[in-house]
Amino acid sequence: MKKLIMLILLSLLVFIPSFHVYSQDKTLVVGIMSTVLTLDPANHRDRPTETVIRNMFDGLVTRTPDGKIVSEISESWKNPSPTIWEFKIRRGITFHNGEPLTADDVKFTFDRIITENAIDGKTAMRKGLIDPLQKVEKIDDYNVRFHLSSPWPILLAMLPHQQIVSKKYLESIGTKGFLAKPIGAGPFKFVEGKLDERIVMERYDKYYGGSPEIKPVGPPPLKRVIFEVIPETATRIAALQAGKVHIIQTVPPHMVETLKRDPNVVVKTALGTRVHMFEMNVNQPPFNDVRVRRAMNHAVNWDIIIEKILGGFASRIMGPLLPHGLYLNTNLKPYKYDPALTKKLLGEAGYSKGFPLVIDTIDTYKEVCEAAAQQFRAVGIEASVRIWDWGVLRPLALSGERKMVFQSWGNSTLHPYDLLNPKLMSKDRGNYSQFANPELDDLLKKGGVETNPDKAKEIYFKAQEIIYNDAPWIFGYVPMEIEACSKNVENWVPSSDSRINLHRVGLK
């Protein structure tokens, strides 16, 4: 019997890829879902990449796992006028090469982001996250002043996505040298790695401790951290169960119960902040007819999809915003599942016999899209699903060359600005539906600078009504963040913004 058990265990291990074997002495391994795009904090738009970067670099402020904004490199801040913010920098912070962090580094960091063509002739990819910032002024060695083009109520909520770099080091070594050996002021320092394989970091023993509002304060308990790139979900799960990694991202709902039965694994969840939706190209027939777009909303049974495919780990959205987001218009009710009404609306629009439809998406969303396609076929629409690499699909969607795209968009600030503006303002950076409505554009511009909550509520209620009625999306759902760890991992919880922060994490 013992020989049989050993043979079974050995046969299972054959299917687990070979990872480096690391000492278990305070070394933690994280299995991340995709390649790290860069180690330059200024030049990416990717959550897995940001997870790695934010363990090496700190920002003026940070976000607790439940989304609260707290101080980090900045000690305090004030907002003396609607377009002026001042930050006091904490003394005693050093970069990984021992040099002190001062106002010069903060100014350099943001100048590098907001100035056109500042990174070897190219503009920082993070610029769009902080567009209203026009100028950073050094007051003295430990105080800076931000000048905005207009009031911007979500400045603090956007700053956790901007990490501080060393002016002296980056200017002396150049971008290429910095990418090969980055240094930050975060809890862990870079040791070695390849972006598509693994990134190895070690504890920075002189770390100032991070935010005093996130306990315990001080250098990290872990001596070493490794981020292993493991794109295949099944492989990440197998690696966790085999003890090869300690934390994994993006556990599929159908694997939750299996992992819960493993005595060496703990499954954890957090309230998600990514809106998932079908985006219909309003410039292409048949979706240039609002009756068809509304019909499509009535054709999807989200309750079944959430229950059967998402395991109940998701919530429907009634319009374009998060169910727990700011300024949610609760007067709007989700489009009800009604195949008869779908057929009626399609008939009125001249599509009583349906139409051919290809749904373009990525592998992550294959099951959801295939379930929806089946429901579309039930009302006469000849729907199929086509899987892409997102790097290939995104430019096609943005240029209006796809008819329907299923994707998601993060809204970690919970404010409508960083969801509705990029997704639904005319020709904005994430507007895959090609939707354009001058009245909505005007409302979103006003909402983004409105500091009076009552006035902002009025603006965003009206904006949501327009979006709901014009229906450029099939309004979908917001999933929970589902992650898992070994039972010996201490003081770690998933974050609502899906970043894995290891500043306070330890191993039993």
Coordinates of C-alpha atoms in Angstrom, one line a residue:
M1 CA 0.0 0.0 0.0
K2 CA 2.8 2.4 0.9
K3 CA 4.5 1.7 -2.4
L4 CA 1.3 2.5 -4.3
I5 CA 0.9 5.8 -2.5
M6 CA 4.4 6.7 -3.3
L7 CA 3.9 5.9 -6.9
I8 CA 0.8 8.1 -7.1
L9 CA 2.6 11.0 -5.4
L10 CA 5.5 10.7 -7.8
S11 CA 3.3 10.6 -10.8
L12 CA 1.6 13.8 -9.7
L13 CA 4.9 15.6 -9.2
V14 CA 5.8 14.8 -12.8
F15 CA 3.2 17.3 -14.0
I16 CA 4.5 20.1 -11.8
P17 CA 7.1 22.2 -13.6
S18 CA 10.5 22.5 -12.0
F19 CA 10.9 25.6 -10.0
H20 CA 14.1 26.7 -8.2
V21 CA 14.3 25.1 -4.8
Y22 CA 14.6 27.8 -2.1
S23 CA 15.4 27.7 1.5
Q24 CA 12.3 27.7 3.7
D25 CA 14.1 30.0 6.2
K26 CA 11.9 33.2 5.8
T27 CA 11.8 32.8 2.0
L28 CA 8.3 33.3 0.5
V29 CA 7.4 32.4 -3.1
V30 CA 4.4 34.0 -4.9
G31 CA 2.9 32.5 -8.1
I32 CA 1.8 35.4 -10.3
M33 CA -0.4 34.9 -13.3
S34 CA 1.5 36.8 -16.1
T35 CA 4.9 38.1 -17.2
V36 CA 6.2 41.1 -15.4
L37 CA 6.2 43.8 -18.1
T38 CA 8.9 46.1 -16.6
L39 CA 10.6 47.1 -13.3
D40 CA 10.2 50.8 -14.1
P41 CA 7.4 52.2 -11.9
A42 CA 6.6 54.9 -14.4
N43 CA 6.1 52.8 -17.5
H44 CA 3.4 50.1 -17.3
R45 CA -0.4 49.7 -17.0
D46 CA -0.6 46.2 -15.5
R47 CA -1.7 44.9 -12.1
P48 CA 0.6 41.9 -11.8
T49 CA 3.5 44.1 -12.7
E50 CA 2.5 46.7 -10.1
T51 CA 2.3 43.9 -7.5
V52 CA 6.0 43.2 -8.0
I53 CA 7.0 46.9 -8.2
R54 CA 5.1 47.9 -5.1
N55 CA 7.2 45.4 -3.0
M56 CA 10.4 47.2 -4.2
F57 CA 9.2 50.8 -4.3
D58 CA 7.0 52.9 -2.0
G59 CA 4.8 55.9 -2.9
L60 CA 3.8 59.1 -1.1
V61 CA 0.7 57.2 0.1
T62 CA -0.5 53.7 0.0
R63 CA -3.7 51.7 0.3
T64 CA -4.7 49.3 3.0
P65 CA -6.0 45.9 1.8
D66 CA -9.6 47.2 2.3
G67 CA -8.9 50.3 0.2
K68 CA -8.2 53.1 2.8
I69 CA -5.6 55.7 1.8
V70 CA -2.8 56.1 4.4
S71 CA 0.5 57.8 4.5
E72 CA 3.7 56.1 3.4
I73 CA 6.7 58.2 2.2
S74 CA 4.8 61.3 2.9
E75 CA 4.2 62.1 6.6
S76 CA 1.3 64.4 6.0
W77 CA -0.4 66.5 3.4
K78 CA -2.7 69.5 3.0
N79 CA -4.9 71.0 0.3
P80 CA -4.6 74.8 0.8
S81 CA -6.5 75.5 -2.4
P82 CA -8.6 73.4 -4.9
T83 CA -5.6 73.0 -7.2
I84 CA -2.7 72.9 -4.8
W85 CA -1.6 70.0 -2.6
E86 CA 1.4 70.0 -0.4
F87 CA 3.2 66.9 0.9
K88 CA 5.6 66.7 3.8
I89 CA 8.2 63.9 3.3
R90 CA 9.1 61.6 6.1
R91 CA 12.7 62.0 7.2
G92 CA 15.2 59.1 7.5
I93 CA 14.0 57.2 4.4
T94 CA 16.8 55.8 2.3
F95 CA 17.0 54.1 -1.1
H96 CA 18.5 50.6 -1.3
N97 CA 21.9 52.0 -2.1
G98 CA 21.8 54.0 1.2
E99 CA 21.2 57.4 -0.3
P100 CA 18.5 59.6 1.4
L101 CA 15.1 60.1 -0.2
T102 CA 14.3 63.9 -0.4
A103 CA 12.0 66.3 -2.2
D104 CA 14.4 66.2 -5.2
D105 CA 13.5 62.5 -5.8
V106 CA 9.8 63.1 -5.5
K107 CA 9.9 66.0 -7.9
F108 CA 12.0 64.0 -10.3
T109 CA 9.7 61.0 -10.1
F110 CA 6.6 63.0 -11.1
D111 CA 8.4 65.2 -13.6
R112 CA 9.4 62.0 -15.4
I113 CA 5.8 60.8 -15.5
I114 CA 4.0 64.0 -16.5
T115 CA 6.5 65.4 -19.0
E116 CA 6.0 64.3 -22.6
N117 CA 8.8 62.2 -24.0
A118 CA 10.8 62.2 -20.7
I119 CA 11.7 58.5 -20.8
D120 CA 14.3 58.2 -23.6
G121 CA 12.0 60.0 -26.0
K122 CA 8.8 58.3 -24.9
T123 CA 6.0 59.4 -22.6
A124 CA 5.4 57.5 -19.3
M125 CA 2.5 55.0 -19.5
R126 CA 1.5 56.1 -16.0
K127 CA 0.8 59.7 -17.2
G128 CA -2.8 59.0 -17.9
L129 CA -3.3 58.0 -14.2
I130 CA -2.4 61.5 -13.1
D131 CA -3.2 63.8 -16.0
P132 CA -4.4 66.9 -14.0
L133 CA -0.9 67.2 -12.4
Q134 CA 0.8 70.0 -14.2
K135 CA 3.8 70.8 -12.1
V136 CA 5.7 69.7 -9.0
E137 CA 7.5 72.4 -7.0
K138 CA 10.2 71.7 -4.4
I139 CA 9.6 73.9 -1.3
D140 CA 12.6 72.6 0.6
D141 CA 14.4 69.2 1.1
Y142 CA 11.3 67.6 2.7
N143 CA 8.3 69.4 1.3
V144 CA 6.8 69.5 -2.2
R145 CA 3.9 71.3 -3.8
F146 CA 1.7 69.8 -6.5
H147 CA 0.0 72.2 -9.0
L148 CA -3.1 70.8 -10.7
S149 CA -4.8 72.1 -13.8
S150 CA -8.2 71.8 -12.1
P151 CA -9.6 70.5 -8.8
W152 CA -9.2 66.7 -8.7
P153 CA -10.9 65.0 -5.8
I154 CA -9.3 61.6 -6.3
L155 CA -5.6 62.7 -6.3
L156 CA -4.9 60.9 -3.1
A157 CA -6.6 57.7 -4.3
M158 CA -4.5 57.7 -7.5
L159 CA -1.1 58.3 -5.8
P160 CA -0.6 54.7 -4.5
H161 CA -0.1 53.9 -8.2
Q162 CA 3.0 56.2 -8.5
Q163 CA 6.2 55.0 -6.8
I164 CA 9.2 57.1 -6.0
V165 CA 12.6 56.6 -7.7
S166 CA 16.0 57.9 -7.0
K167 CA 16.9 61.0 -9.1
K168 CA 20.7 60.6 -8.6
Y169 CA 20.8 56.9 -9.3
L170 CA 18.5 56.9 -12.4
E171 CA 20.3 59.9 -14.0
S172 CA 23.7 58.4 -13.4
I173 CA 22.9 54.9 -14.7
G174 CA 20.2 55.7 -17.3
T175 CA 17.0 53.9 -18.1
K176 CA 18.6 50.8 -19.4
G177 CA 20.9 50.5 -16.4
F178 CA 17.9 51.1 -14.1
L179 CA 15.9 48.4 -15.7
A180 CA 18.8 45.9 -15.2
K181 CA 19.3 46.8 -11.6
P182 CA 16.4 48.9 -10.1
I183 CA 16.6 50.4 -6.7
G184 CA 13.7 51.8 -4.7
A185 CA 12.9 52.7 -1.1
G186 CA 10.5 49.8 -0.5
P187 CA 10.8 46.9 1.9
F188 CA 12.6 44.6 -0.5
K189 CA 15.5 45.2 -2.8
F190 CA 16.1 43.6 -6.2
V191 CA 18.6 40.7 -6.4
E192 CA 18.1 39.1 -9.8
G193 CA 15.5 37.9 -12.2
K194 CA 14.0 37.6 -15.7
L195 CA 10.7 39.3 -16.4
D196 CA 9.1 36.2 -17.9
E197 CA 10.4 33.8 -15.3
R198 CA 11.0 35.1 -11.8
I199 CA 12.0 38.1 -9.8
V200 CA 14.1 37.6 -6.7
M201 CA 14.2 40.2 -3.9
E202 CA 15.8 40.4 -0.4
R203 CA 14.7 42.3 2.7
Y204 CA 16.1 45.8 2.9
D205 CA 17.3 45.9 6.5
K206 CA 17.4 49.7 6.7
Y207 CA 13.7 50.0 5.6
Y208 CA 12.1 52.9 7.4
G209 CA 9.1 50.7 8.2
G210 CA 6.4 51.9 5.8
S211 CA 3.1 53.4 6.8
P212 CA 2.7 53.8 10.6
E213 CA -1.0 53.1 10.1
I214 CA -0.3 49.5 8.9
K215 CA 1.0 47.4 11.7
P216 CA 3.6 46.1 12.5
V217 CA 5.9 48.9 11.5
G218 CA 9.5 48.0 10.7
P219 CA 11.6 45.9 8.3
P220 CA 9.7 43.0 6.8
P221 CA 9.7 39.6 8.6
L222 CA 10.6 37.8 5.4
K223 CA 14.3 37.6 4.4
R224 CA 13.6 36.8 0.8
V225 CA 10.7 37.1 -1.7
I226 CA 10.4 35.4 -5.1
F227 CA 7.8 36.2 -7.7
E228 CA 7.4 33.1 -10.0
V229 CA 5.6 33.7 -13.3
I230 CA 3.1 30.8 -13.7
P231 CA 0.5 31.8 -16.3
E232 CA -1.4 28.4 -16.3
T233 CA -4.0 28.4 -13.5
A234 CA -3.8 24.6 -13.0
T235 CA 0.0 24.8 -12.7
R236 CA -0.2 27.6 -10.1
I237 CA -2.6 25.5 -8.0
A238 CA -0.5 22.4 -8.3
A239 CA 2.6 24.3 -7.2
L240 CA 0.7 25.7 -4.2
Q241 CA -0.5 22.2 -3.1
A242 CA 2.9 20.7 -3.7
G243 CA 4.5 23.4 -1.4
K244 CA 6.5 25.0 -4.3
V245 CA 4.9 28.4 -3.8
H246 CA 3.2 30.0 -0.8
I247 CA 0.7 32.4 -2.3
I248 CA -1.1 32.3 -5.7
Q249 CA -3.2 34.8 -7.6
T250 CA -6.5 34.4 -9.4
V251 CA -8.0 31.2 -8.1
P252 CA -10.9 30.1 -10.3
P253 CA -14.2 29.8 -8.5
H254 CA -14.6 26.1 -9.4
M255 CA -11.4 25.3 -7.6
V256 CA -12.3 27.0 -4.3
E257 CA -14.0 23.9 -2.7
T258 CA -11.1 21.6 -3.8
L259 CA -8.5 23.9 -2.2
K260 CA -10.6 24.3 1.0
R261 CA -10.4 20.6 1.4
D262 CA -6.6 20.7 1.4
P263 CA -5.4 21.0 5.1
N264 CA -2.3 22.8 4.0
V265 CA -4.0 25.6 2.0
V266 CA -6.1 28.6 3.0
V267 CA -8.4 30.3 0.5
K268 CA -9.0 34.0 1.0
T269 CA -11.2 36.6 -0.7
A270 CA -11.6 40.3 -1.0
L271 CA -14.2 42.6 -2.4
G272 CA -13.2 43.1 -6.0
T273 CA -13.0 46.4 -7.9
R274 CA -12.9 45.2 -11.6
V275 CA -16.1 45.8 -13.6
H276 CA -16.7 43.1 -16.3
M277 CA -18.8 43.7 -19.3
F278 CA -19.5 43.0 -23.0
E279 CA -18.7 46.2 -24.9
M280 CA -20.7 46.6 -28.1
N281 CA -19.2 48.6 -31.0
V282 CA -21.9 51.3 -31.4
N283 CA -20.5 52.2 -34.8
Q284 CA -21.0 48.8 -36.4
P285 CA -24.4 47.2 -37.3
P286 CA -26.4 45.9 -35.6
F287 CA -25.1 47.7 -32.5
N288 CA -25.6 51.1 -34.0
D289 CA -29.3 50.6 -33.0
V290 CA -30.0 51.2 -29.3
R291 CA -32.9 48.7 -29.5
V292 CA -30.4 45.9 -30.3
R293 CA -28.1 47.0 -27.5
R294 CA -31.0 46.9 -25.0
A295 CA -32.1 43.6 -26.4
M296 CA -28.6 42.1 -25.8
N297 CA -28.9 43.2 -22.2
H298 CA -32.1 41.3 -21.8
A299 CA -30.6 38.2 -23.4
V300 CA -28.0 37.3 -20.8
N301 CA -29.0 35.4 -17.6
W302 CA -26.3 36.7 -15.3
D303 CA -27.8 35.0 -12.3
I304 CA -27.1 31.6 -13.8
I305 CA -23.6 32.6 -15.0
I306 CA -22.7 34.0 -11.6
E307 CA -24.0 30.9 -9.8
K308 CA -22.8 28.2 -12.2
I309 CA -19.5 29.5 -13.6
L310 CA -18.4 32.1 -11.1
G311 CA -19.4 30.0 -8.1
G312 CA -21.4 32.9 -6.5
F313 CA -18.2 34.9 -6.1
A314 CA -19.5 37.9 -8.0
S315 CA -22.1 40.6 -7.9
R316 CA -24.2 42.0 -10.7
I317 CA -23.9 45.6 -11.7
M318 CA -27.1 47.5 -12.4
G319 CA -25.4 50.0 -14.6
P320 CA -21.8 50.9 -15.3
L321 CA -20.5 51.4 -11.7
L322 CA -19.4 49.1 -8.9
P323 CA -22.2 48.1 -6.5
H324 CA -20.1 49.5 -3.7
G325 CA -18.7 52.5 -5.6
L326 CA -19.2 56.2 -4.9
Y327 CA -22.3 58.0 -6.3
L328 CA -24.1 54.8 -7.3
N329 CA -27.5 55.5 -8.8
T330 CA -29.6 53.0 -6.9
N331 CA -32.7 54.1 -8.9
L332 CA -31.4 52.0 -11.8
K333 CA -32.4 48.3 -11.8
P334 CA -30.5 45.6 -13.6
Y335 CA -31.8 44.7 -17.0
K336 CA -33.9 41.6 -16.4
Y337 CA -33.3 38.4 -18.2
D338 CA -36.2 38.2 -20.7
P339 CA -35.6 36.3 -24.0
A340 CA -39.1 37.2 -25.3
L341 CA -38.4 40.9 -24.9
T342 CA -35.0 40.4 -26.6
K343 CA -36.8 38.8 -29.6
K344 CA -39.4 41.6 -29.6
L345 CA -36.7 44.4 -29.6
L346 CA -34.7 42.6 -32.3
G347 CA -37.8 42.3 -34.5
E348 CA -38.5 46.0 -34.1
A349 CA -34.9 46.8 -35.1
G350 CA -35.2 44.6 -38.2
Y351 CA -33.3 41.6 -36.9
S352 CA -36.1 39.1 -36.3
K353 CA -33.9 36.4 -37.8
G354 CA -31.0 37.4 -35.7
F355 CA -27.5 38.1 -37.0
P356 CA -24.0 36.6 -36.9
L357 CA -21.8 37.6 -33.9
V358 CA -18.2 37.0 -32.9
I359 CA -17.4 37.7 -29.3
D360 CA -13.7 38.6 -28.9
T361 CA -12.0 38.0 -25.5
I362 CA -9.0 36.5 -23.8
D363 CA -8.7 33.0 -22.4
T364 CA -9.5 34.1 -18.8
Y365 CA -13.1 34.9 -19.8
K366 CA -13.7 32.0 -22.1
E367 CA -16.2 30.2 -20.0
V368 CA -18.3 33.3 -19.3
C369 CA -18.4 34.2 -22.9
E370 CA -19.3 30.7 -24.1
A371 CA -22.2 30.6 -21.6
A372 CA -23.4 34.0 -22.9
A373 CA -23.0 32.9 -26.5
Q374 CA -25.2 29.9 -25.8
Q375 CA -27.9 32.3 -24.5
F376 CA -27.6 34.5 -27.5
R377 CA -28.0 31.5 -29.8
A378 CA -31.2 30.7 -27.9
V379 CA -32.7 33.9 -29.2
G380 CA -31.5 33.4 -32.8
I381 CA -28.2 35.2 -32.7
E382 CA -25.4 33.1 -34.3
A383 CA -22.8 33.8 -31.6
S384 CA -19.3 32.3 -31.3
V385 CA -16.3 33.1 -29.1
R386 CA -12.8 34.0 -30.4
I387 CA -9.8 33.9 -28.0
W388 CA -6.9 36.4 -28.4
D389 CA -3.8 37.5 -26.6
W390 CA -4.8 40.8 -25.1
G391 CA -1.8 42.6 -26.5
V392 CA -3.1 41.8 -30.0
L393 CA -6.8 42.3 -29.3
R394 CA -6.6 45.7 -27.5
P395 CA -5.4 47.9 -30.4
L396 CA -8.0 46.2 -32.6
A397 CA -10.8 47.0 -30.1
L398 CA -9.6 50.5 -29.5
S399 CA -9.6 51.3 -33.2
G400 CA -13.1 50.0 -33.6
E401 CA -12.3 46.8 -35.6
R402 CA -14.1 44.4 -33.3
K403 CA -17.9 44.1 -33.0
M404 CA -18.1 42.9 -29.4
V405 CA -15.4 42.6 -26.8
F406 CA -15.6 41.1 -23.3
Q407 CA -13.1 42.6 -20.9
S408 CA -12.8 44.3 -17.5
W409 CA -11.6 47.6 -16.1
G410 CA -10.3 48.3 -12.6
N411 CA -11.8 51.0 -10.4
S412 CA -9.7 50.8 -7.2
T413 CA -10.5 54.4 -6.2
L414 CA -14.2 53.6 -6.2
H415 CA -14.8 57.0 -7.8
P416 CA -16.6 57.1 -11.2
Y417 CA -13.8 59.2 -12.7
D418 CA -11.2 56.4 -13.3
L419 CA -13.9 54.1 -14.7
L420 CA -16.3 56.1 -16.7
N421 CA -13.9 58.7 -18.2
P422 CA -11.5 56.2 -19.8
K423 CA -14.2 53.8 -20.8
L424 CA -17.0 56.0 -22.1
M425 CA -15.7 59.5 -22.9
S426 CA -15.4 60.0 -26.6
K427 CA -12.2 58.4 -28.0
D428 CA -10.6 57.9 -24.6
R429 CA -8.0 55.2 -23.9
G430 CA -10.3 52.4 -22.9
N431 CA -13.4 53.1 -25.0
Y432 CA -13.7 49.8 -26.9
S433 CA -17.4 50.4 -27.6
Q434 CA -16.6 53.6 -29.5
F435 CA -19.4 55.3 -27.6
A436 CA -19.6 59.1 -28.0
N437 CA -22.2 61.3 -26.4
P438 CA -21.5 65.0 -26.0
E439 CA -23.8 65.4 -23.1
L440 CA -22.1 62.5 -21.2
D441 CA -18.7 63.9 -22.1
D442 CA -19.6 67.2 -20.5
L443 CA -21.0 65.6 -17.4
L444 CA -17.9 63.4 -16.9
K445 CA -15.6 66.4 -17.3
K446 CA -17.6 68.3 -14.7
G447 CA -17.8 65.3 -12.4
G448 CA -14.0 64.7 -12.4
V449 CA -13.4 68.2 -10.9
E450 CA -16.4 68.5 -8.7
T451 CA -15.4 68.6 -5.0
N452 CA -18.9 69.1 -3.6
P453 CA -20.3 65.6 -2.9
D454 CA -23.9 66.7 -3.4
K455 CA -23.2 68.3 -6.8
A456 CA -21.0 65.3 -7.8
K457 CA -23.8 62.9 -6.9
E458 CA -26.3 64.9 -9.1
I459 CA -23.8 64.8 -12.0
Y460 CA -23.0 61.1 -11.8
F461 CA -26.6 60.1 -11.3
K462 CA -27.5 61.8 -14.6
A463 CA -24.4 60.3 -16.3
Q464 CA -25.4 56.8 -15.2
E465 CA -28.9 57.3 -16.6
I466 CA -27.5 58.2 -20.0
I467 CA -25.2 55.2 -20.0
Y468 CA -27.9 52.8 -18.8
N469 CA -30.4 54.0 -21.4
D470 CA -28.0 54.1 -24.3
A471 CA -26.5 50.7 -23.3
P472 CA -23.1 50.6 -25.0
W473 CA -22.3 47.7 -22.7
I474 CA -24.1 44.5 -21.7
F475 CA -23.7 45.4 -18.0
G476 CA -22.1 42.5 -16.3
Y477 CA -20.6 41.8 -12.8
V478 CA -17.9 42.5 -10.3
P479 CA -16.1 39.3 -9.1
M480 CA -14.4 38.9 -5.8
E481 CA -10.7 38.6 -5.6
I482 CA -9.9 34.9 -4.8
E483 CA -6.4 34.0 -3.8
A484 CA -4.9 31.2 -1.8
C485 CA -1.9 30.6 0.4
S486 CA -0.1 28.0 2.4
K487 CA -1.3 27.6 6.0
N488 CA 2.0 28.8 7.4
V489 CA 1.7 32.2 5.8
E490 CA 1.1 34.8 8.5
N491 CA -0.4 38.3 8.4
W492 CA -1.5 38.3 4.7
V493 CA -4.9 39.1 3.2
P494 CA -5.8 39.8 -0.4
S495 CA -6.3 43.4 -1.5
S496 CA -9.4 44.7 -3.2
D497 CA -7.1 46.2 -5.9
S498 CA -5.6 42.7 -6.5
R499 CA -2.1 43.7 -5.5
I500 CA -0.1 41.3 -3.3
N501 CA 1.7 43.4 -0.7
L502 CA 4.3 41.5 1.4
H503 CA 5.5 44.3 3.7
R504 CA 4.1 42.7 6.9
V505 CA 3.8 39.1 5.8
G506 CA 5.7 36.3 7.6
L507 CA 6.1 32.5 7.7
K508 CA 5.4 30.4 10.7

